[in-house]
Every structure is written in structure tokens, then in C-alpha cells.
Amino acid sequence: MYFEEVKTILIDVLALGESGQHLSEDSPLLGSLPELDSMAVVSLIGALEERFGIAIDDDDISASTFATLGTLAAFVAQKQAE
């Protein structure tokens, strides 16, 4: 459920277009997508907070959260459950 929505938000925020459609749960994010710089991470977090009605604290964010698209979707699911 969360994967497709998180993927759509990621594609929109990073303006990946058609190339973003090929992303899977195992697709690496940080260090693999040049578009995902520090400013893009901030924008992505804001978009996720707005869409899912969650609050993401600075302490919640780690490299492992953004390791893959799957880990990011799992993080959002966990935050929704809190």
C-alpha cells in the first residue's frame, strides 16, 4: 500500500519522470540517485509528512531510512502506525 504512494511522491519531488517508473523496493536511493541531494531529502520529507499526516523528527532520519525505496516505504508505514 505505502510503496506505490511513496514511489509516486519520490518521482514527483525528484522530477524523475518515466525513469522513476522502473524503481523497485530494492532500488537504492542515497548515493544512487543524483537527484536525491540534501535539499531534495528535505522536500521529500515534507511531501511525505503532508501526504501521510505524519511528523518526521530529525532523530528519525538516518541513512538506513533512505537506503532503498522499500526501507523508505517501511519507515512511512511505521510512522503511520505510531
JSON list of C-alpha atoms in Angstrom, two decimals:
[
{"chain": "A", "resi": 1, "resn": "MET", "atom": "CA", "xyz": [0.00, 0.00, 0.00]},
{"chain": "A", "resi": 2, "resn": "TYR", "atom": "CA", "xyz": [2.64, 2.53, 1.02]},
{"chain": "A", "resi": 3, "resn": "PHE", "atom": "CA", "xyz": [5.21, 1.50, -1.57]},
{"chain": "A", "resi": 4, "resn": "GLU", "atom": "CA", "xyz": [3.37, 2.83, -4.64]},
{"chain": "A", "resi": 5, "resn": "GLU", "atom": "CA", "xyz": [2.40, 6.09, -2.93]},
{"chain": "A", "resi": 6, "resn": "VAL", "atom": "CA", "xyz": [5.93, 6.69, -1.64]},
{"chain": "A", "resi": 7, "resn": "LYS", "atom": "CA", "xyz": [7.31, 5.87, -5.09]},
{"chain": "A", "resi": 8, "resn": "THR", "atom": "CA", "xyz": [4.94, 8.37, -6.72]},
{"chain": "A", "resi": 9, "resn": "ILE", "atom": "CA", "xyz": [5.93, 11.09, -4.25]},
{"chain": "A", "resi": 10, "resn": "LEU", "atom": "CA", "xyz": [9.64, 10.35, -4.81]},
{"chain": "A", "resi": 11, "resn": "ILE", "atom": "CA", "xyz": [9.20, 10.55, -8.59]},
{"chain": "A", "resi": 12, "resn": "ASP", "atom": "CA", "xyz": [7.30, 13.84, -8.28]},
{"chain": "A", "resi": 13, "resn": "VAL", "atom": "CA", "xyz": [9.68, 15.50, -5.80]},
{"chain": "A", "resi": 14, "resn": "LEU", "atom": "CA", "xyz": [12.80, 14.48, -7.73]},
{"chain": "A", "resi": 15, "resn": "ALA", "atom": "CA", "xyz": [11.18, 15.06, -11.15]},
{"chain": "A", "resi": 16, "resn": "LEU", "atom": "CA", "xyz": [12.33, 11.63, -12.31]},
{"chain": "A", "resi": 17, "resn": "GLY", "atom": "CA", "xyz": [9.62, 11.24, -14.94]},
{"chain": "A", "resi": 18, "resn": "GLU", "atom": "CA", "xyz": [9.47, 7.95, -16.80]},
{"chain": "A", "resi": 19, "resn": "SER", "atom": "CA", "xyz": [12.84, 6.76, -15.43]},
{"chain": "A", "resi": 20, "resn": "GLY", "atom": "CA", "xyz": [11.30, 6.68, -11.97]},
{"chain": "A", "resi": 21, "resn": "GLN", "atom": "CA", "xyz": [8.71, 4.12, -13.03]},
{"chain": "A", "resi": 22, "resn": "HIS", "atom": "CA", "xyz": [11.47, 1.47, -13.09]},
{"chain": "A", "resi": 23, "resn": "LEU", "atom": "CA", "xyz": [12.20, 1.86, -9.37]},
{"chain": "A", "resi": 24, "resn": "SER", "atom": "CA", "xyz": [11.52, -1.20, -7.23]},
{"chain": "A", "resi": 25, "resn": "GLU", "atom": "CA", "xyz": [11.56, -1.88, -3.49]},
{"chain": "A", "resi": 26, "resn": "ASP", "atom": "CA", "xyz": [15.23, -2.84, -3.78]},
{"chain": "A", "resi": 27, "resn": "SER", "atom": "CA", "xyz": [16.24, 0.30, -5.69]},
{"chain": "A", "resi": 28, "resn": "PRO", "atom": "CA", "xyz": [18.98, 2.11, -3.77]},
{"chain": "A", "resi": 29, "resn": "LEU", "atom": "CA", "xyz": [18.32, 5.78, -3.06]},
{"chain": "A", "resi": 30, "resn": "LEU", "atom": "CA", "xyz": [21.06, 7.70, -1.23]},
{"chain": "A", "resi": 31, "resn": "GLY", "atom": "CA", "xyz": [24.23, 7.71, -3.26]},
{"chain": "A", "resi": 32, "resn": "SER", "atom": "CA", "xyz": [22.49, 6.16, -6.27]},
{"chain": "A", "resi": 33, "resn": "LEU", "atom": "CA", "xyz": [20.07, 8.88, -7.33]},
{"chain": "A", "resi": 34, "resn": "PRO", "atom": "CA", "xyz": [22.00, 12.06, -8.08]},
{"chain": "A", "resi": 35, "resn": "GLU", "atom": "CA", "xyz": [18.73, 13.99, -7.77]},
{"chain": "A", "resi": 36, "resn": "LEU", "atom": "CA", "xyz": [18.44, 12.97, -4.09]},
{"chain": "A", "resi": 37, "resn": "ASP", "atom": "CA", "xyz": [20.67, 15.61, -2.54]},
{"chain": "A", "resi": 38, "resn": "SER", "atom": "CA", "xyz": [20.22, 17.18, 0.89]},
{"chain": "A", "resi": 39, "resn": "MET", "atom": "CA", "xyz": [17.67, 19.73, -0.33]},
{"chain": "A", "resi": 40, "resn": "ALA", "atom": "CA", "xyz": [15.69, 17.02, -2.11]},
{"chain": "A", "resi": 41, "resn": "VAL", "atom": "CA", "xyz": [15.64, 14.95, 1.11]},
{"chain": "A", "resi": 42, "resn": "VAL", "atom": "CA", "xyz": [14.10, 17.92, 2.94]},
{"chain": "A", "resi": 43, "resn": "SER", "atom": "CA", "xyz": [11.50, 18.36, 0.19]},
{"chain": "A", "resi": 44, "resn": "LEU", "atom": "CA", "xyz": [10.75, 14.63, 0.16]},
{"chain": "A", "resi": 45, "resn": "ILE", "atom": "CA", "xyz": [10.29, 14.55, 3.93]},
{"chain": "A", "resi": 46, "resn": "GLY", "atom": "CA", "xyz": [7.90, 17.50, 3.73]},
{"chain": "A", "resi": 47, "resn": "ALA", "atom": "CA", "xyz": [5.89, 15.83, 0.97]},
{"chain": "A", "resi": 48, "resn": "LEU", "atom": "CA", "xyz": [5.68, 12.56, 2.94]},
{"chain": "A", "resi": 49, "resn": "GLU", "atom": "CA", "xyz": [4.58, 14.41, 6.08]},
{"chain": "A", "resi": 50, "resn": "GLU", "atom": "CA", "xyz": [1.88, 16.25, 4.17]},
{"chain": "A", "resi": 51, "resn": "ARG", "atom": "CA", "xyz": [0.57, 13.24, 2.25]},
{"chain": "A", "resi": 52, "resn": "PHE", "atom": "CA", "xyz": [0.52, 10.77, 5.14]},
{"chain": "A", "resi": 53, "resn": "GLY", "atom": "CA", "xyz": [-0.22, 13.16, 8.00]},
{"chain": "A", "resi": 54, "resn": "ILE", "atom": "CA", "xyz": [2.92, 12.16, 9.90]},
{"chain": "A", "resi": 55, "resn": "ALA", "atom": "CA", "xyz": [5.61, 14.10, 11.71]},
{"chain": "A", "resi": 56, "resn": "ILE", "atom": "CA", "xyz": [9.20, 13.16, 10.98]},
{"chain": "A", "resi": 57, "resn": "ASP", "atom": "CA", "xyz": [11.71, 14.36, 13.54]},
{"chain": "A", "resi": 58, "resn": "ASP", "atom": "CA", "xyz": [15.37, 14.90, 12.73]},
{"chain": "A", "resi": 59, "resn": "ASP", "atom": "CA", "xyz": [16.19, 11.99, 15.05]},
{"chain": "A", "resi": 60, "resn": "ASP", "atom": "CA", "xyz": [14.03, 9.69, 12.90]},
{"chain": "A", "resi": 61, "resn": "ILE", "atom": "CA", "xyz": [16.15, 10.24, 9.82]},
{"chain": "A", "resi": 62, "resn": "SER", "atom": "CA", "xyz": [19.15, 8.06, 9.11]},
{"chain": "A", "resi": 63, "resn": "ALA", "atom": "CA", "xyz": [20.97, 6.73, 6.09]},
{"chain": "A", "resi": 64, "resn": "SER", "atom": "CA", "xyz": [19.24, 3.37, 6.60]},
{"chain": "A", "resi": 65, "resn": "THR", "atom": "CA", "xyz": [15.84, 5.06, 6.23]},
{"chain": "A", "resi": 66, "resn": "PHE", "atom": "CA", "xyz": [16.83, 6.18, 2.74]},
{"chain": "A", "resi": 67, "resn": "ALA", "atom": "CA", "xyz": [18.83, 3.06, 1.83]},
{"chain": "A", "resi": 68, "resn": "THR", "atom": "CA", "xyz": [16.22, 1.75, -0.62]},
{"chain": "A", "resi": 69, "resn": "LEU", "atom": "CA", "xyz": [12.75, 2.67, -1.76]},
{"chain": "A", "resi": 70, "resn": "GLY", "atom": "CA", "xyz": [11.48, -0.29, 0.28]},
{"chain": "A", "resi": 71, "resn": "THR", "atom": "CA", "xyz": [13.11, 0.92, 3.50]},
{"chain": "A", "resi": 72, "resn": "LEU", "atom": "CA", "xyz": [11.63, 4.38, 2.96]},
{"chain": "A", "resi": 73, "resn": "ALA", "atom": "CA", "xyz": [8.14, 2.91, 2.41]},
{"chain": "A", "resi": 74, "resn": "ALA", "atom": "CA", "xyz": [8.55, 0.73, 5.53]},
{"chain": "A", "resi": 75, "resn": "PHE", "atom": "CA", "xyz": [9.58, 3.82, 7.51]},
{"chain": "A", "resi": 76, "resn": "VAL", "atom": "CA", "xyz": [6.42, 5.65, 6.39]},
{"chain": "A", "resi": 77, "resn": "ALA", "atom": "CA", "xyz": [4.28, 2.63, 7.34]},
{"chain": "A", "resi": 78, "resn": "GLN", "atom": "CA", "xyz": [5.90, 2.55, 10.78]},
{"chain": "A", "resi": 79, "resn": "LYS", "atom": "CA", "xyz": [5.33, 6.29, 11.31]},
{"chain": "A", "resi": 80, "resn": "GLN", "atom": "CA", "xyz": [1.65, 5.89, 10.33]},
{"chain": "A", "resi": 81, "resn": "ALA", "atom": "CA", "xyz": [1.26, 3.11, 12.90]},
{"chain": "A", "resi": 82, "resn": "GLU", "atom": "CA", "xyz": [2.58, 5.30, 15.75]}
]
